[in-house]
Amino acid sequence: MRGRIRAAFRAVSAEVVRAAFRACQSKLRLCLQRESRHFERLEFQDRLDDDFNFISKKAYSPKVLRTLYKDNIPQCSLIVEGISYPIIQTVDNHLRCLLCQKEISDDKYSHLNSINHAMSAINLGMKKRLKTYHDTWLDEDEHFQMQQIYFEKDRDYYCKICDLDVKTGELTEHIKSTLHTTSLQKFLINERSLDKLNIFHDIEILPQIDRNKMNVESLQGSQLDGYYNSDSDSDESSDDGSKQYSKSIISEYYPDFDKHNCVVDNVRYPIFRTTVIGTVCMICKRNPKIELINEHLTKDKHKLKMIDETRRN
């Protein structure tokens, strides 16, 4: 009796094993078929990209690549949604990582191999911001693309020349505006940066542009000759011979100059500037508009930046 039971059990077990094996075979065939179809789609997409590469892929002009993105190596770019975007921007001799949004003070490879950079490279938000930044400039012509060195990307675009936050949809309008063009022409003639408070103001103290003669299309220094004339009340000198703003500029942009200023190289410079968005602090730069100046002056962040500015100069 026991022998018959064992034989029946073995027969049932063998049938179960065979059924399980057949089921595994069926699933394996299904997986292989799906994988085969997946690779066929990938191969087709690759051929499609090659055939229509002139439509599906944007590129910077040779001048922009030669000037701003000199490092044509894999480490200096990041692939986002199938498109390679440069991440190391060169302006003069200064390097900036567009992904991490920071200046590179040491060797660029040390930064590229750092943990912080590696974390940025897998951060979806930072990758999306990098893509948005480049796509904005790639949609326009070469002249527009070259303007990107004057802007930083956060939620909006920050114009370092005009000290203003500009929304993406208003970027083209701002670049073509009289405010930006005027500020940029002054900047190019001086060939200075906006890193120091006194340098920023020295740029502005230049004689004002005659807007009737201003050529908006061209920003080349050689074509700017003769665009400047002096206001009747500009370039007034103090008793010690130092440069000063005209009364009209002080009244319009720096009404609090007498009360709030910073002394650099024995020259007084305004701290608070009146802009289209409200009053901004020239020391704190990226701060939003200031509602109460006296309240802003008491903040620790402002005090520390004032001390740093004084020491640096």
PDB file of C-alpha atoms in Angstrom:
ATOM      1  CA  MET A   1       0.000   0.000   0.000  1.00  0.00           C
ATOM      2  CA  ARG A   2       2.750   2.366   0.976  1.00  0.00           C
ATOM      3  CA  GLY A   3       4.574   1.587  -2.273  1.00  0.00           C
ATOM      4  CA  ARG A   4       1.558   2.626  -4.328  1.00  0.00           C
ATOM      5  CA  ILE A   5       1.257   5.878  -2.373  1.00  0.00           C
ATOM      6  CA  ARG A   6       4.931   6.703  -2.916  1.00  0.00           C
ATOM      7  CA  ALA A   7       4.641   5.940  -6.634  1.00  0.00           C
ATOM      8  CA  ALA A   8       1.546   8.148  -6.962  1.00  0.00           C
ATOM      9  CA  PHE A   9       3.274  10.955  -5.019  1.00  0.00           C
ATOM     10  CA  ARG A  10       6.344  10.735  -7.257  1.00  0.00           C
ATOM     11  CA  ALA A  11       4.164  10.851 -10.369  1.00  0.00           C
ATOM     12  CA  VAL A  12       2.287  13.920  -9.114  1.00  0.00           C
ATOM     13  CA  SER A  13       5.558  15.637  -8.092  1.00  0.00           C
ATOM     14  CA  ALA A  14       7.090  14.977 -11.479  1.00  0.00           C
ATOM     15  CA  GLU A  15       4.039  16.423 -13.211  1.00  0.00           C
ATOM     16  CA  VAL A  16       4.148  19.533 -10.984  1.00  0.00           C
ATOM     17  CA  VAL A  17       7.847  20.024 -11.742  1.00  0.00           C
ATOM     18  CA  ARG A  18       7.230  19.628 -15.487  1.00  0.00           C
ATOM     19  CA  ALA A  19       4.341  22.116 -15.357  1.00  0.00           C
ATOM     20  CA  ALA A  20       6.476  24.615 -13.441  1.00  0.00           C
ATOM     21  CA  PHE A  21       9.329  24.153 -15.917  1.00  0.00           C
ATOM     22  CA  ARG A  22       6.974  24.724 -18.869  1.00  0.00           C
ATOM     23  CA  ALA A  23       5.625  27.879 -17.187  1.00  0.00           C
ATOM     24  CA  CYS A  24       9.185  29.160 -16.649  1.00  0.00           C
ATOM     25  CA  GLN A  25      10.041  28.433 -20.266  1.00  0.00           C
ATOM     26  CA  SER A  26       6.960  30.341 -21.405  1.00  0.00           C
ATOM     27  CA  LYS A  27       7.829  33.351 -19.227  1.00  0.00           C
ATOM     28  CA  LEU A  28      11.435  33.280 -20.411  1.00  0.00           C
ATOM     29  CA  ARG A  29      10.334  33.260 -24.069  1.00  0.00           C
ATOM     30  CA  LEU A  30       7.998  36.196 -23.354  1.00  0.00           C
ATOM     31  CA  CYS A  31      10.799  38.167 -21.650  1.00  0.00           C
ATOM     32  CA  LEU A  32      13.173  37.481 -24.537  1.00  0.00           C
ATOM     33  CA  GLN A  33      10.561  38.614 -27.045  1.00  0.00           C
ATOM     34  CA  ARG A  34       9.956  41.842 -25.113  1.00  0.00           C
ATOM     35  CA  GLU A  35      13.682  42.522 -24.782  1.00  0.00           C
ATOM     36  CA  SER A  36      14.153  41.892 -28.489  1.00  0.00           C
ATOM     37  CA  ARG A  37      11.377  44.359 -29.360  1.00  0.00           C
ATOM     38  CA  HIS A  38      12.879  46.907 -26.911  1.00  0.00           C
ATOM     39  CA  PHE A  39      16.301  46.748 -28.577  1.00  0.00           C
ATOM     40  CA  GLU A  40      14.675  46.976 -32.004  1.00  0.00           C
ATOM     41  CA  ARG A  41      12.966  50.214 -30.893  1.00  0.00           C
ATOM     42  CA  LEU A  42      16.250  51.570 -29.506  1.00  0.00           C
ATOM     43  CA  GLU A  43      18.056  50.732 -32.745  1.00  0.00           C
ATOM     44  CA  PHE A  44      15.294  52.415 -34.756  1.00  0.00           C
ATOM     45  CA  GLN A  45      15.463  55.518 -32.520  1.00  0.00           C
ATOM     46  CA  ASP A  46      19.262  55.690 -32.959  1.00  0.00           C
ATOM     47  CA  ARG A  47      18.847  55.555 -36.739  1.00  0.00           C
ATOM     48  CA  LEU A  48      16.118  58.200 -36.494  1.00  0.00           C
ATOM     49  CA  ASP A  49      18.384  60.485 -34.432  1.00  0.00           C
ATOM     50  CA  ASP A  50      21.172  60.066 -36.971  1.00  0.00           C
ATOM     51  CA  ASP A  51      18.854  60.769 -39.900  1.00  0.00           C
ATOM     52  CA  PHE A  52      17.214  63.814 -38.324  1.00  0.00           C
ATOM     53  CA  ASN A  53      20.080  65.019 -36.153  1.00  0.00           C
ATOM     54  CA  PHE A  54      19.968  68.457 -37.782  1.00  0.00           C
ATOM     55  CA  ILE A  55      16.407  68.888 -36.487  1.00  0.00           C
ATOM     56  CA  SER A  56      16.455  67.191 -33.088  1.00  0.00           C
ATOM     57  CA  LYS A  57      19.735  68.521 -31.683  1.00  0.00           C
ATOM     58  CA  LYS A  58      20.511  72.179 -30.983  1.00  0.00           C
ATOM     59  CA  ALA A  59      24.033  73.504 -30.828  1.00  0.00           C
ATOM     60  CA  TYR A  60      25.848  76.667 -29.858  1.00  0.00           C
ATOM     61  CA  SER A  61      27.587  78.643 -32.579  1.00  0.00           C
ATOM     62  CA  PRO A  62      31.344  77.992 -33.080  1.00  0.00           C
ATOM     63  CA  LYS A  63      32.110  81.406 -31.576  1.00  0.00           C
ATOM     64  CA  VAL A  64      30.176  80.635 -28.377  1.00  0.00           C
ATOM     65  CA  LEU A  65      31.856  77.242 -28.028  1.00  0.00           C
ATOM     66  CA  ARG A  66      35.276  78.744 -28.700  1.00  0.00           C
ATOM     67  CA  THR A  67      34.732  81.563 -26.222  1.00  0.00           C
ATOM     68  CA  LEU A  68      32.580  80.187 -23.397  1.00  0.00           C
ATOM     69  CA  TYR A  69      32.770  76.389 -23.604  1.00  0.00           C
ATOM     70  CA  LYS A  70      36.337  75.533 -24.539  1.00  0.00           C
ATOM     71  CA  ASP A  71      36.593  72.142 -22.823  1.00  0.00           C
ATOM     72  CA  ASN A  72      35.237  69.616 -25.288  1.00  0.00           C
ATOM     73  CA  ILE A  73      35.671  66.560 -23.037  1.00  0.00           C
ATOM     74  CA  PRO A  74      32.998  64.254 -21.552  1.00  0.00           C
ATOM     75  CA  GLN A  75      33.643  65.374 -17.961  1.00  0.00           C
ATOM     76  CA  CYS A  76      32.759  68.963 -18.845  1.00  0.00           C
ATOM     77  CA  SER A  77      29.273  68.121 -20.084  1.00  0.00           C
ATOM     78  CA  LEU A  78      26.176  66.364 -18.765  1.00  0.00           C
ATOM     79  CA  ILE A  79      23.542  64.410 -20.689  1.00  0.00           C
ATOM     80  CA  VAL A  80      19.993  65.445 -19.789  1.00  0.00           C
ATOM     81  CA  GLU A  81      17.077  63.803 -21.609  1.00  0.00           C
ATOM     82  CA  GLY A  82      19.396  62.511 -24.319  1.00  0.00           C
ATOM     83  CA  ILE A  83      21.121  65.841 -25.074  1.00  0.00           C
ATOM     84  CA  SER A  84      24.628  66.778 -23.953  1.00  0.00           C
ATOM     85  CA  TYR A  85      24.904  70.190 -22.247  1.00  0.00           C
ATOM     86  CA  PRO A  86      28.185  71.917 -21.271  1.00  0.00           C
ATOM     87  CA  ILE A  87      28.607  72.564 -17.560  1.00  0.00           C
ATOM     88  CA  ILE A  88      31.929  74.460 -17.343  1.00  0.00           C
ATOM     89  CA  GLN A  89      31.664  78.062 -18.536  1.00  0.00           C
ATOM     90  CA  THR A  90      34.810  80.133 -19.140  1.00  0.00           C
ATOM     91  CA  VAL A  91      34.674  83.928 -18.863  1.00  0.00           C
ATOM     92  CA  ASP A  92      38.106  85.485 -19.324  1.00  0.00           C
ATOM     93  CA  ASN A  93      40.255  83.370 -16.997  1.00  0.00           C
ATOM     94  CA  HIS A  94      37.447  82.517 -14.589  1.00  0.00           C
ATOM     95  CA  LEU A  95      35.637  79.174 -14.547  1.00  0.00           C
ATOM     96  CA  ARG A  96      32.072  78.614 -13.387  1.00  0.00           C
ATOM     97  CA  CYS A  97      30.185  75.353 -12.934  1.00  0.00           C
ATOM     98  CA  LEU A  98      26.683  75.923 -14.296  1.00  0.00           C
ATOM     99  CA  LEU A  99      25.407  72.737 -12.671  1.00  0.00           C
ATOM    100  CA  CYS A 100      26.544  73.600  -9.125  1.00  0.00           C
ATOM    101  CA  GLN A 101      26.146  77.350  -9.731  1.00  0.00           C
ATOM    102  CA  LYS A 102      29.505  78.254  -8.212  1.00  0.00           C
ATOM    103  CA  GLU A 103      32.830  79.738  -9.229  1.00  0.00           C
ATOM    104  CA  ILE A 104      35.689  77.236  -9.490  1.00  0.00           C
ATOM    105  CA  SER A 105      38.593  78.618  -7.482  1.00  0.00           C
ATOM    106  CA  ASP A 106      40.831  75.546  -7.656  1.00  0.00           C
ATOM    107  CA  ASP A 107      41.578  73.054 -10.432  1.00  0.00           C
ATOM    108  CA  LYS A 108      38.457  72.265 -12.468  1.00  0.00           C
ATOM    109  CA  TYR A 109      39.103  68.515 -12.319  1.00  0.00           C
ATOM    110  CA  SER A 110      39.181  68.673  -8.514  1.00  0.00           C
ATOM    111  CA  HIS A 111      35.729  70.219  -8.668  1.00  0.00           C
ATOM    112  CA  LEU A 112      34.419  67.778 -11.287  1.00  0.00           C
ATOM    113  CA  ASN A 113      35.593  64.828  -9.157  1.00  0.00           C
ATOM    114  CA  SER A 114      34.250  66.244  -5.890  1.00  0.00           C
ATOM    115  CA  ILE A 115      31.379  64.678  -3.944  1.00  0.00           C
ATOM    116  CA  ASN A 116      29.316  67.880  -4.093  1.00  0.00           C
ATOM    117  CA  HIS A 117      29.526  67.944  -7.902  1.00  0.00           C
ATOM    118  CA  ALA A 118      28.649  64.243  -8.103  1.00  0.00           C
ATOM    119  CA  MET A 119      25.571  64.875  -5.944  1.00  0.00           C
ATOM    120  CA  SER A 120      24.553  67.777  -8.202  1.00  0.00           C
ATOM    121  CA  ALA A 121      24.887  65.519 -11.261  1.00  0.00           C
ATOM    122  CA  ILE A 122      22.191  63.159  -9.929  1.00  0.00           C
ATOM    123  CA  ASN A 123      19.903  65.888  -8.600  1.00  0.00           C
ATOM    124  CA  LEU A 124      16.902  66.049 -10.946  1.00  0.00           C
ATOM    125  CA  GLY A 125      16.104  69.668 -10.068  1.00  0.00           C
ATOM    126  CA  MET A 126      19.633  70.888 -10.803  1.00  0.00           C
ATOM    127  CA  LYS A 127      19.765  68.909 -14.055  1.00  0.00           C
ATOM    128  CA  LYS A 128      16.445  70.406 -15.155  1.00  0.00           C
ATOM    129  CA  ARG A 129      17.706  73.916 -14.321  1.00  0.00           C
ATOM    130  CA  LEU A 130      20.850  73.303 -16.409  1.00  0.00           C
ATOM    131  CA  LYS A 131      18.717  72.127 -19.354  1.00  0.00           C
ATOM    132  CA  THR A 132      16.372  75.127 -19.059  1.00  0.00           C
ATOM    133  CA  TYR A 133      19.342  77.495 -18.896  1.00  0.00           C
ATOM    134  CA  HIS A 134      20.917  76.203 -22.113  1.00  0.00           C
ATOM    135  CA  ASP A 135      17.643  75.713 -24.007  1.00  0.00           C
ATOM    136  CA  THR A 136      16.781  79.366 -23.373  1.00  0.00           C
ATOM    137  CA  TRP A 137      19.983  80.567 -25.054  1.00  0.00           C
ATOM    138  CA  LEU A 138      20.010  77.902 -27.779  1.00  0.00           C
ATOM    139  CA  ASP A 139      16.668  79.129 -29.094  1.00  0.00           C
ATOM    140  CA  GLU A 140      18.216  82.422 -30.241  1.00  0.00           C
ATOM    141  CA  ASP A 141      21.030  83.670 -32.479  1.00  0.00           C
ATOM    142  CA  GLU A 142      24.743  83.991 -31.711  1.00  0.00           C
ATOM    143  CA  HIS A 143      24.558  87.557 -30.397  1.00  0.00           C
ATOM    144  CA  PHE A 144      21.854  86.526 -27.924  1.00  0.00           C
ATOM    145  CA  GLN A 145      23.799  83.393 -26.891  1.00  0.00           C
ATOM    146  CA  MET A 146      26.867  85.458 -25.998  1.00  0.00           C
ATOM    147  CA  GLN A 147      24.784  87.478 -23.531  1.00  0.00           C
ATOM    148  CA  GLN A 148      24.575  84.531 -21.135  1.00  0.00           C
ATOM    149  CA  ILE A 149      27.818  85.494 -19.372  1.00  0.00           C
ATOM    150  CA  TYR A 150      25.937  88.417 -17.820  1.00  0.00           C
ATOM    151  CA  PHE A 151      23.175  86.237 -16.343  1.00  0.00           C
ATOM    152  CA  GLU A 152      22.845  83.653 -13.593  1.00  0.00           C
ATOM    153  CA  LYS A 153      20.019  81.131 -13.450  1.00  0.00           C
ATOM    154  CA  ASP A 154      18.008  80.537 -10.292  1.00  0.00           C
ATOM    155  CA  ARG A 155      14.206  80.428 -10.474  1.00  0.00           C
ATOM    156  CA  ASP A 156      14.461  83.453 -12.736  1.00  0.00           C
ATOM    157  CA  TYR A 157      17.484  84.969 -14.484  1.00  0.00           C
ATOM    158  CA  TYR A 158      19.624  87.451 -12.569  1.00  0.00           C
ATOM    159  CA  CYS A 159      21.250  90.149 -14.728  1.00  0.00           C
ATOM    160  CA  LYS A 160      24.616  90.992 -13.165  1.00  0.00           C
ATOM    161  CA  ILE A 161      24.935  94.111 -15.316  1.00  0.00           C
ATOM    162  CA  CYS A 162      21.599  95.672 -14.346  1.00  0.00           C
ATOM    163  CA  ASP A 163      21.331  94.048 -10.891  1.00  0.00           C
ATOM    164  CA  LEU A 164      17.815  92.804 -11.673  1.00  0.00           C
ATOM    165  CA  ASP A 165      15.888  89.516 -11.624  1.00  0.00           C
ATOM    166  CA  VAL A 166      14.356  88.809 -15.044  1.00  0.00           C
ATOM    167  CA  LYS A 167      11.725  86.162 -15.824  1.00  0.00           C
ATOM    168  CA  THR A 168      12.535  83.698 -18.615  1.00  0.00           C
ATOM    169  CA  GLY A 169       9.750  85.030 -20.832  1.00  0.00           C
ATOM    170  CA  GLU A 170      11.066  88.586 -20.458  1.00  0.00           C
ATOM    171  CA  LEU A 171      14.731  87.773 -21.120  1.00  0.00           C
ATOM    172  CA  THR A 172      14.782  88.788 -24.791  1.00  0.00           C
ATOM    173  CA  GLU A 173      12.921  92.010 -24.066  1.00  0.00           C
ATOM    174  CA  HIS A 174      15.337  92.880 -21.242  1.00  0.00           C
ATOM    175  CA  ILE A 175      18.455  92.213 -23.348  1.00  0.00           C
ATOM    176  CA  LYS A 176      17.129  94.556 -26.043  1.00  0.00           C
ATOM    177  CA  SER A 177      16.042  97.202 -23.531  1.00  0.00           C
ATOM    178  CA  THR A 178      17.695 100.607 -23.228  1.00  0.00           C
ATOM    179  CA  LEU A 179      18.534  99.909 -19.579  1.00  0.00           C
ATOM    180  CA  HIS A 180      20.510  96.734 -20.346  1.00  0.00           C
ATOM    181  CA  THR A 181      22.154  98.074 -23.502  1.00  0.00           C
ATOM    182  CA  THR A 182      23.256 101.259 -21.758  1.00  0.00           C
ATOM    183  CA  SER A 183      24.636  99.396 -18.735  1.00  0.00           C
ATOM    184  CA  LEU A 184      26.400  96.882 -20.958  1.00  0.00           C
ATOM    185  CA  GLN A 185      28.062  99.529 -23.101  1.00  0.00           C
ATOM    186  CA  LYS A 186      29.415 101.234 -20.004  1.00  0.00           C
ATOM    187  CA  PHE A 187      30.665  97.878 -18.743  1.00  0.00           C
ATOM    188  CA  LEU A 188      32.401  96.993 -22.018  1.00  0.00           C
ATOM    189  CA  ILE A 189      34.148 100.340 -22.279  1.00  0.00           C
ATOM    190  CA  ASN A 190      35.586  99.961 -18.782  1.00  0.00           C
ATOM    191  CA  GLU A 191      36.429  96.271 -19.287  1.00  0.00           C
ATOM    192  CA  ARG A 192      35.947  95.684 -15.584  1.00  0.00           C
ATOM    193  CA  SER A 193      33.941  93.272 -13.483  1.00  0.00           C
ATOM    194  CA  LEU A 194      31.156  94.021 -11.031  1.00  0.00           C
ATOM    195  CA  ASP A 195      32.862  92.246  -8.131  1.00  0.00           C
ATOM    196  CA  LYS A 196      33.632  95.377  -6.084  1.00  0.00           C
ATOM    197  CA  LEU A 197      31.293  98.094  -4.977  1.00  0.00           C
ATOM    198  CA  ASN A 198      33.604 100.908  -6.084  1.00  0.00           C
ATOM    199  CA  ILE A 199      34.185  99.318  -9.507  1.00  0.00           C
ATOM    200  CA  PHE A 200      30.435  99.042 -10.088  1.00  0.00           C
ATOM    201  CA  HIS A 201      29.951 102.714  -9.275  1.00  0.00           C
ATOM    202  CA  ASP A 202      33.028 103.807 -11.252  1.00  0.00           C
ATOM    203  CA  ILE A 203      31.383 102.234 -14.303  1.00  0.00           C
ATOM    204  CA  GLU A 204      28.239 104.270 -13.735  1.00  0.00           C
ATOM    205  CA  ILE A 205      30.112 107.531 -13.146  1.00  0.00           C
ATOM    206  CA  LEU A 206      31.141 107.541 -16.813  1.00  0.00           C
ATOM    207  CA  PRO A 207      29.408 110.259 -18.877  1.00  0.00           C
ATOM    208  CA  GLN A 208      25.888 109.173 -19.790  1.00  0.00           C
ATOM    209  CA  ILE A 209      25.065 107.733 -23.206  1.00  0.00           C
ATOM    210  CA  ASP A 210      23.288 109.933 -25.734  1.00  0.00           C
ATOM    211  CA  ARG A 211      20.355 107.610 -26.375  1.00  0.00           C
ATOM    212  CA  ASN A 212      19.570 109.195 -29.734  1.00  0.00           C
ATOM    213  CA  LYS A 213      22.951 108.046 -31.000  1.00  0.00           C
ATOM    214  CA  MET A 214      22.962 104.642 -29.367  1.00  0.00           C
ATOM    215  CA  ASN A 215      23.281 101.648 -31.661  1.00  0.00           C
ATOM    216  CA  VAL A 216      21.372  98.833 -29.990  1.00  0.00           C
ATOM    217  CA  GLU A 217      22.504  96.161 -32.409  1.00  0.00           C
ATOM    218  CA  SER A 218      26.256  96.589 -31.957  1.00  0.00           C
ATOM    219  CA  LEU A 219      28.133  96.271 -28.694  1.00  0.00           C
ATOM    220  CA  GLN A 220      31.682  96.248 -30.038  1.00  0.00           C
ATOM    221  CA  GLY A 221      33.995  98.669 -28.290  1.00  0.00           C
ATOM    222  CA  SER A 222      35.430  99.960 -31.554  1.00  0.00           C
ATOM    223  CA  GLN A 223      31.944 101.058 -32.625  1.00  0.00           C
ATOM    224  CA  LEU A 224      31.172 102.944 -29.437  1.00  0.00           C
ATOM    225  CA  ASP A 225      33.346 105.984 -30.192  1.00  0.00           C
ATOM    226  CA  GLY A 226      31.360 109.195 -30.168  1.00  0.00           C
ATOM    227  CA  TYR A 227      28.351 107.698 -28.381  1.00  0.00           C
ATOM    228  CA  TYR A 228      29.043 109.663 -25.205  1.00  0.00           C
ATOM    229  CA  ASN A 229      28.429 113.260 -24.297  1.00  0.00           C
ATOM    230  CA  SER A 230      28.488 114.980 -20.918  1.00  0.00           C
ATOM    231  CA  ASP A 231      25.401 116.138 -19.091  1.00  0.00           C
ATOM    232  CA  SER A 232      25.423 119.808 -18.238  1.00  0.00           C
ATOM    233  CA  ASP A 233      25.561 119.032 -14.527  1.00  0.00           C
ATOM    234  CA  SER A 234      27.652 115.844 -14.683  1.00  0.00           C
ATOM    235  CA  ASP A 235      31.241 115.146 -13.632  1.00  0.00           C
ATOM    236  CA  GLU A 236      31.112 117.689 -10.866  1.00  0.00           C
ATOM    237  CA  SER A 237      34.149 117.472  -8.635  1.00  0.00           C
ATOM    238  CA  SER A 238      34.324 117.686  -4.896  1.00  0.00           C
ATOM    239  CA  ASP A 239      36.910 119.763  -3.086  1.00  0.00           C
ATOM    240  CA  ASP A 240      39.351 116.844  -3.009  1.00  0.00           C
ATOM    241  CA  GLY A 241      39.014 116.278  -6.751  1.00  0.00           C
ATOM    242  CA  SER A 242      37.235 112.898  -6.461  1.00  0.00           C
ATOM    243  CA  LYS A 243      34.617 111.815  -8.991  1.00  0.00           C
ATOM    244  CA  GLN A 244      30.944 112.310  -8.254  1.00  0.00           C
ATOM    245  CA  TYR A 245      27.594 111.439  -9.754  1.00  0.00           C
ATOM    246  CA  SER A 246      25.587 114.202 -11.341  1.00  0.00           C
ATOM    247  CA  LYS A 247      22.809 115.650  -9.189  1.00  0.00           C
ATOM    248  CA  SER A 248      20.169 114.177 -11.487  1.00  0.00           C
ATOM    249  CA  ILE A 249      21.619 110.648 -11.104  1.00  0.00           C
ATOM    250  CA  ILE A 250      21.840 111.004  -7.314  1.00  0.00           C
ATOM    251  CA  SER A 251      18.261 112.237  -7.151  1.00  0.00           C
ATOM    252  CA  GLU A 252      16.871 109.473  -9.388  1.00  0.00           C
ATOM    253  CA  TYR A 253      18.881 106.406  -8.359  1.00  0.00           C
ATOM    254  CA  TYR A 254      20.557 107.171  -5.006  1.00  0.00           C
ATOM    255  CA  PRO A 255      18.270 109.463  -2.963  1.00  0.00           C
ATOM    256  CA  ASP A 256      19.685 108.095   0.325  1.00  0.00           C
ATOM    257  CA  PHE A 257      23.327 108.688  -0.639  1.00  0.00           C
ATOM    258  CA  ASP A 258      24.018 111.334   2.041  1.00  0.00           C
ATOM    259  CA  LYS A 259      22.638 109.152   4.840  1.00  0.00           C
ATOM    260  CA  HIS A 260      23.895 105.730   3.726  1.00  0.00           C
ATOM    261  CA  ASN A 261      27.222 105.294   1.948  1.00  0.00           C
ATOM    262  CA  CYS A 262      30.421 103.273   2.037  1.00  0.00           C
ATOM    263  CA  VAL A 263      33.925 104.795   1.931  1.00  0.00           C
ATOM    264  CA  VAL A 264      36.332 102.980  -0.404  1.00  0.00           C
ATOM    265  CA  ASP A 265      39.755 104.412  -1.255  1.00  0.00           C
ATOM    266  CA  ASN A 266      38.718 107.679   0.426  1.00  0.00           C
ATOM    267  CA  VAL A 267      35.696 108.010  -1.885  1.00  0.00           C
ATOM    268  CA  ARG A 268      32.071 107.758  -0.730  1.00  0.00           C
ATOM    269  CA  TYR A 269      29.883 105.355  -2.715  1.00  0.00           C
ATOM    270  CA  PRO A 270      26.090 104.857  -2.432  1.00  0.00           C
ATOM    271  CA  ILE A 271      24.811 101.684  -0.808  1.00  0.00           C
ATOM    272  CA  PHE A 272      21.114 101.717  -1.712  1.00  0.00           C
ATOM    273  CA  ARG A 273      19.892 102.014  -5.305  1.00  0.00           C
ATOM    274  CA  THR A 274      16.369 102.732  -6.506  1.00  0.00           C
ATOM    275  CA  THR A 275      15.378 100.349  -9.341  1.00  0.00           C
ATOM    276  CA  VAL A 276      12.221  99.368 -11.192  1.00  0.00           C
ATOM    277  CA  ILE A 277      11.573  96.648  -8.590  1.00  0.00           C
ATOM    278  CA  GLY A 278      12.164  98.916  -5.587  1.00  0.00           C
ATOM    279  CA  THR A 279      15.170  99.731  -3.392  1.00  0.00           C
ATOM    280  CA  VAL A 280      18.036  97.221  -3.522  1.00  0.00           C
ATOM    281  CA  CYS A 281      21.217  96.986  -1.452  1.00  0.00           C
ATOM    282  CA  MET A 282      24.408  97.222  -3.526  1.00  0.00           C
ATOM    283  CA  ILE A 283      26.311  95.359  -0.803  1.00  0.00           C
ATOM    284  CA  CYS A 284      23.960  92.387  -0.507  1.00  0.00           C
ATOM    285  CA  LYS A 285      23.223  92.333  -4.281  1.00  0.00           C
ATOM    286  CA  ARG A 286      20.803  89.404  -4.606  1.00  0.00           C
ATOM    287  CA  ASN A 287      18.517  90.475  -1.773  1.00  0.00           C
ATOM    288  CA  PRO A 288      14.892  91.158  -2.735  1.00  0.00           C
ATOM    289  CA  LYS A 289      13.679  94.718  -2.663  1.00  0.00           C
ATOM    290  CA  ILE A 290      14.007  96.436   0.702  1.00  0.00           C
ATOM    291  CA  GLU A 291      10.903  97.785   2.391  1.00  0.00           C
ATOM    292  CA  LEU A 292      12.629  99.473   5.353  1.00  0.00           C
ATOM    293  CA  ILE A 293      16.242 100.596   4.957  1.00  0.00           C
ATOM    294  CA  ASN A 294      16.887 101.041   8.696  1.00  0.00           C
ATOM    295  CA  GLU A 295      15.621  97.522   9.368  1.00  0.00           C
ATOM    296  CA  HIS A 296      17.864  96.106   6.624  1.00  0.00           C
ATOM    297  CA  LEU A 297      20.911  97.883   8.102  1.00  0.00           C
ATOM    298  CA  THR A 298      20.468  96.045  11.407  1.00  0.00           C
ATOM    299  CA  LYS A 299      20.512  92.562   9.857  1.00  0.00           C
ATOM    300  CA  ASP A 300      23.586  90.456  10.656  1.00  0.00           C
ATOM    301  CA  LYS A 301      23.980  89.365   7.025  1.00  0.00           C
ATOM    302  CA  HIS A 302      24.237  92.972   5.849  1.00  0.00           C
ATOM    303  CA  LYS A 303      26.665  93.894   8.645  1.00  0.00           C
ATOM    304  CA  LEU A 304      28.970  90.987   7.779  1.00  0.00           C
ATOM    305  CA  LYS A 305      28.973  91.916   4.094  1.00  0.00           C
ATOM    306  CA  MET A 306      29.750  95.529   4.957  1.00  0.00           C
ATOM    307  CA  ILE A 307      32.735  94.408   7.051  1.00  0.00           C
ATOM    308  CA  ASP A 308      33.903  92.097   4.259  1.00  0.00           C
ATOM    309  CA  GLU A 309      33.577  94.873   1.657  1.00  0.00           C
ATOM    310  CA  THR A 310      35.568  97.292   3.829  1.00  0.00           C
ATOM    311  CA  ARG A 311      38.348  94.772   4.476  1.00  0.00           C
ATOM    312  CA  ARG A 312      38.579  93.748   0.831  1.00  0.00           C
ATOM    313  CA  ASN A 313      39.046  97.318  -0.326  1.00  0.00           C
TER     314      ASN A 313
END
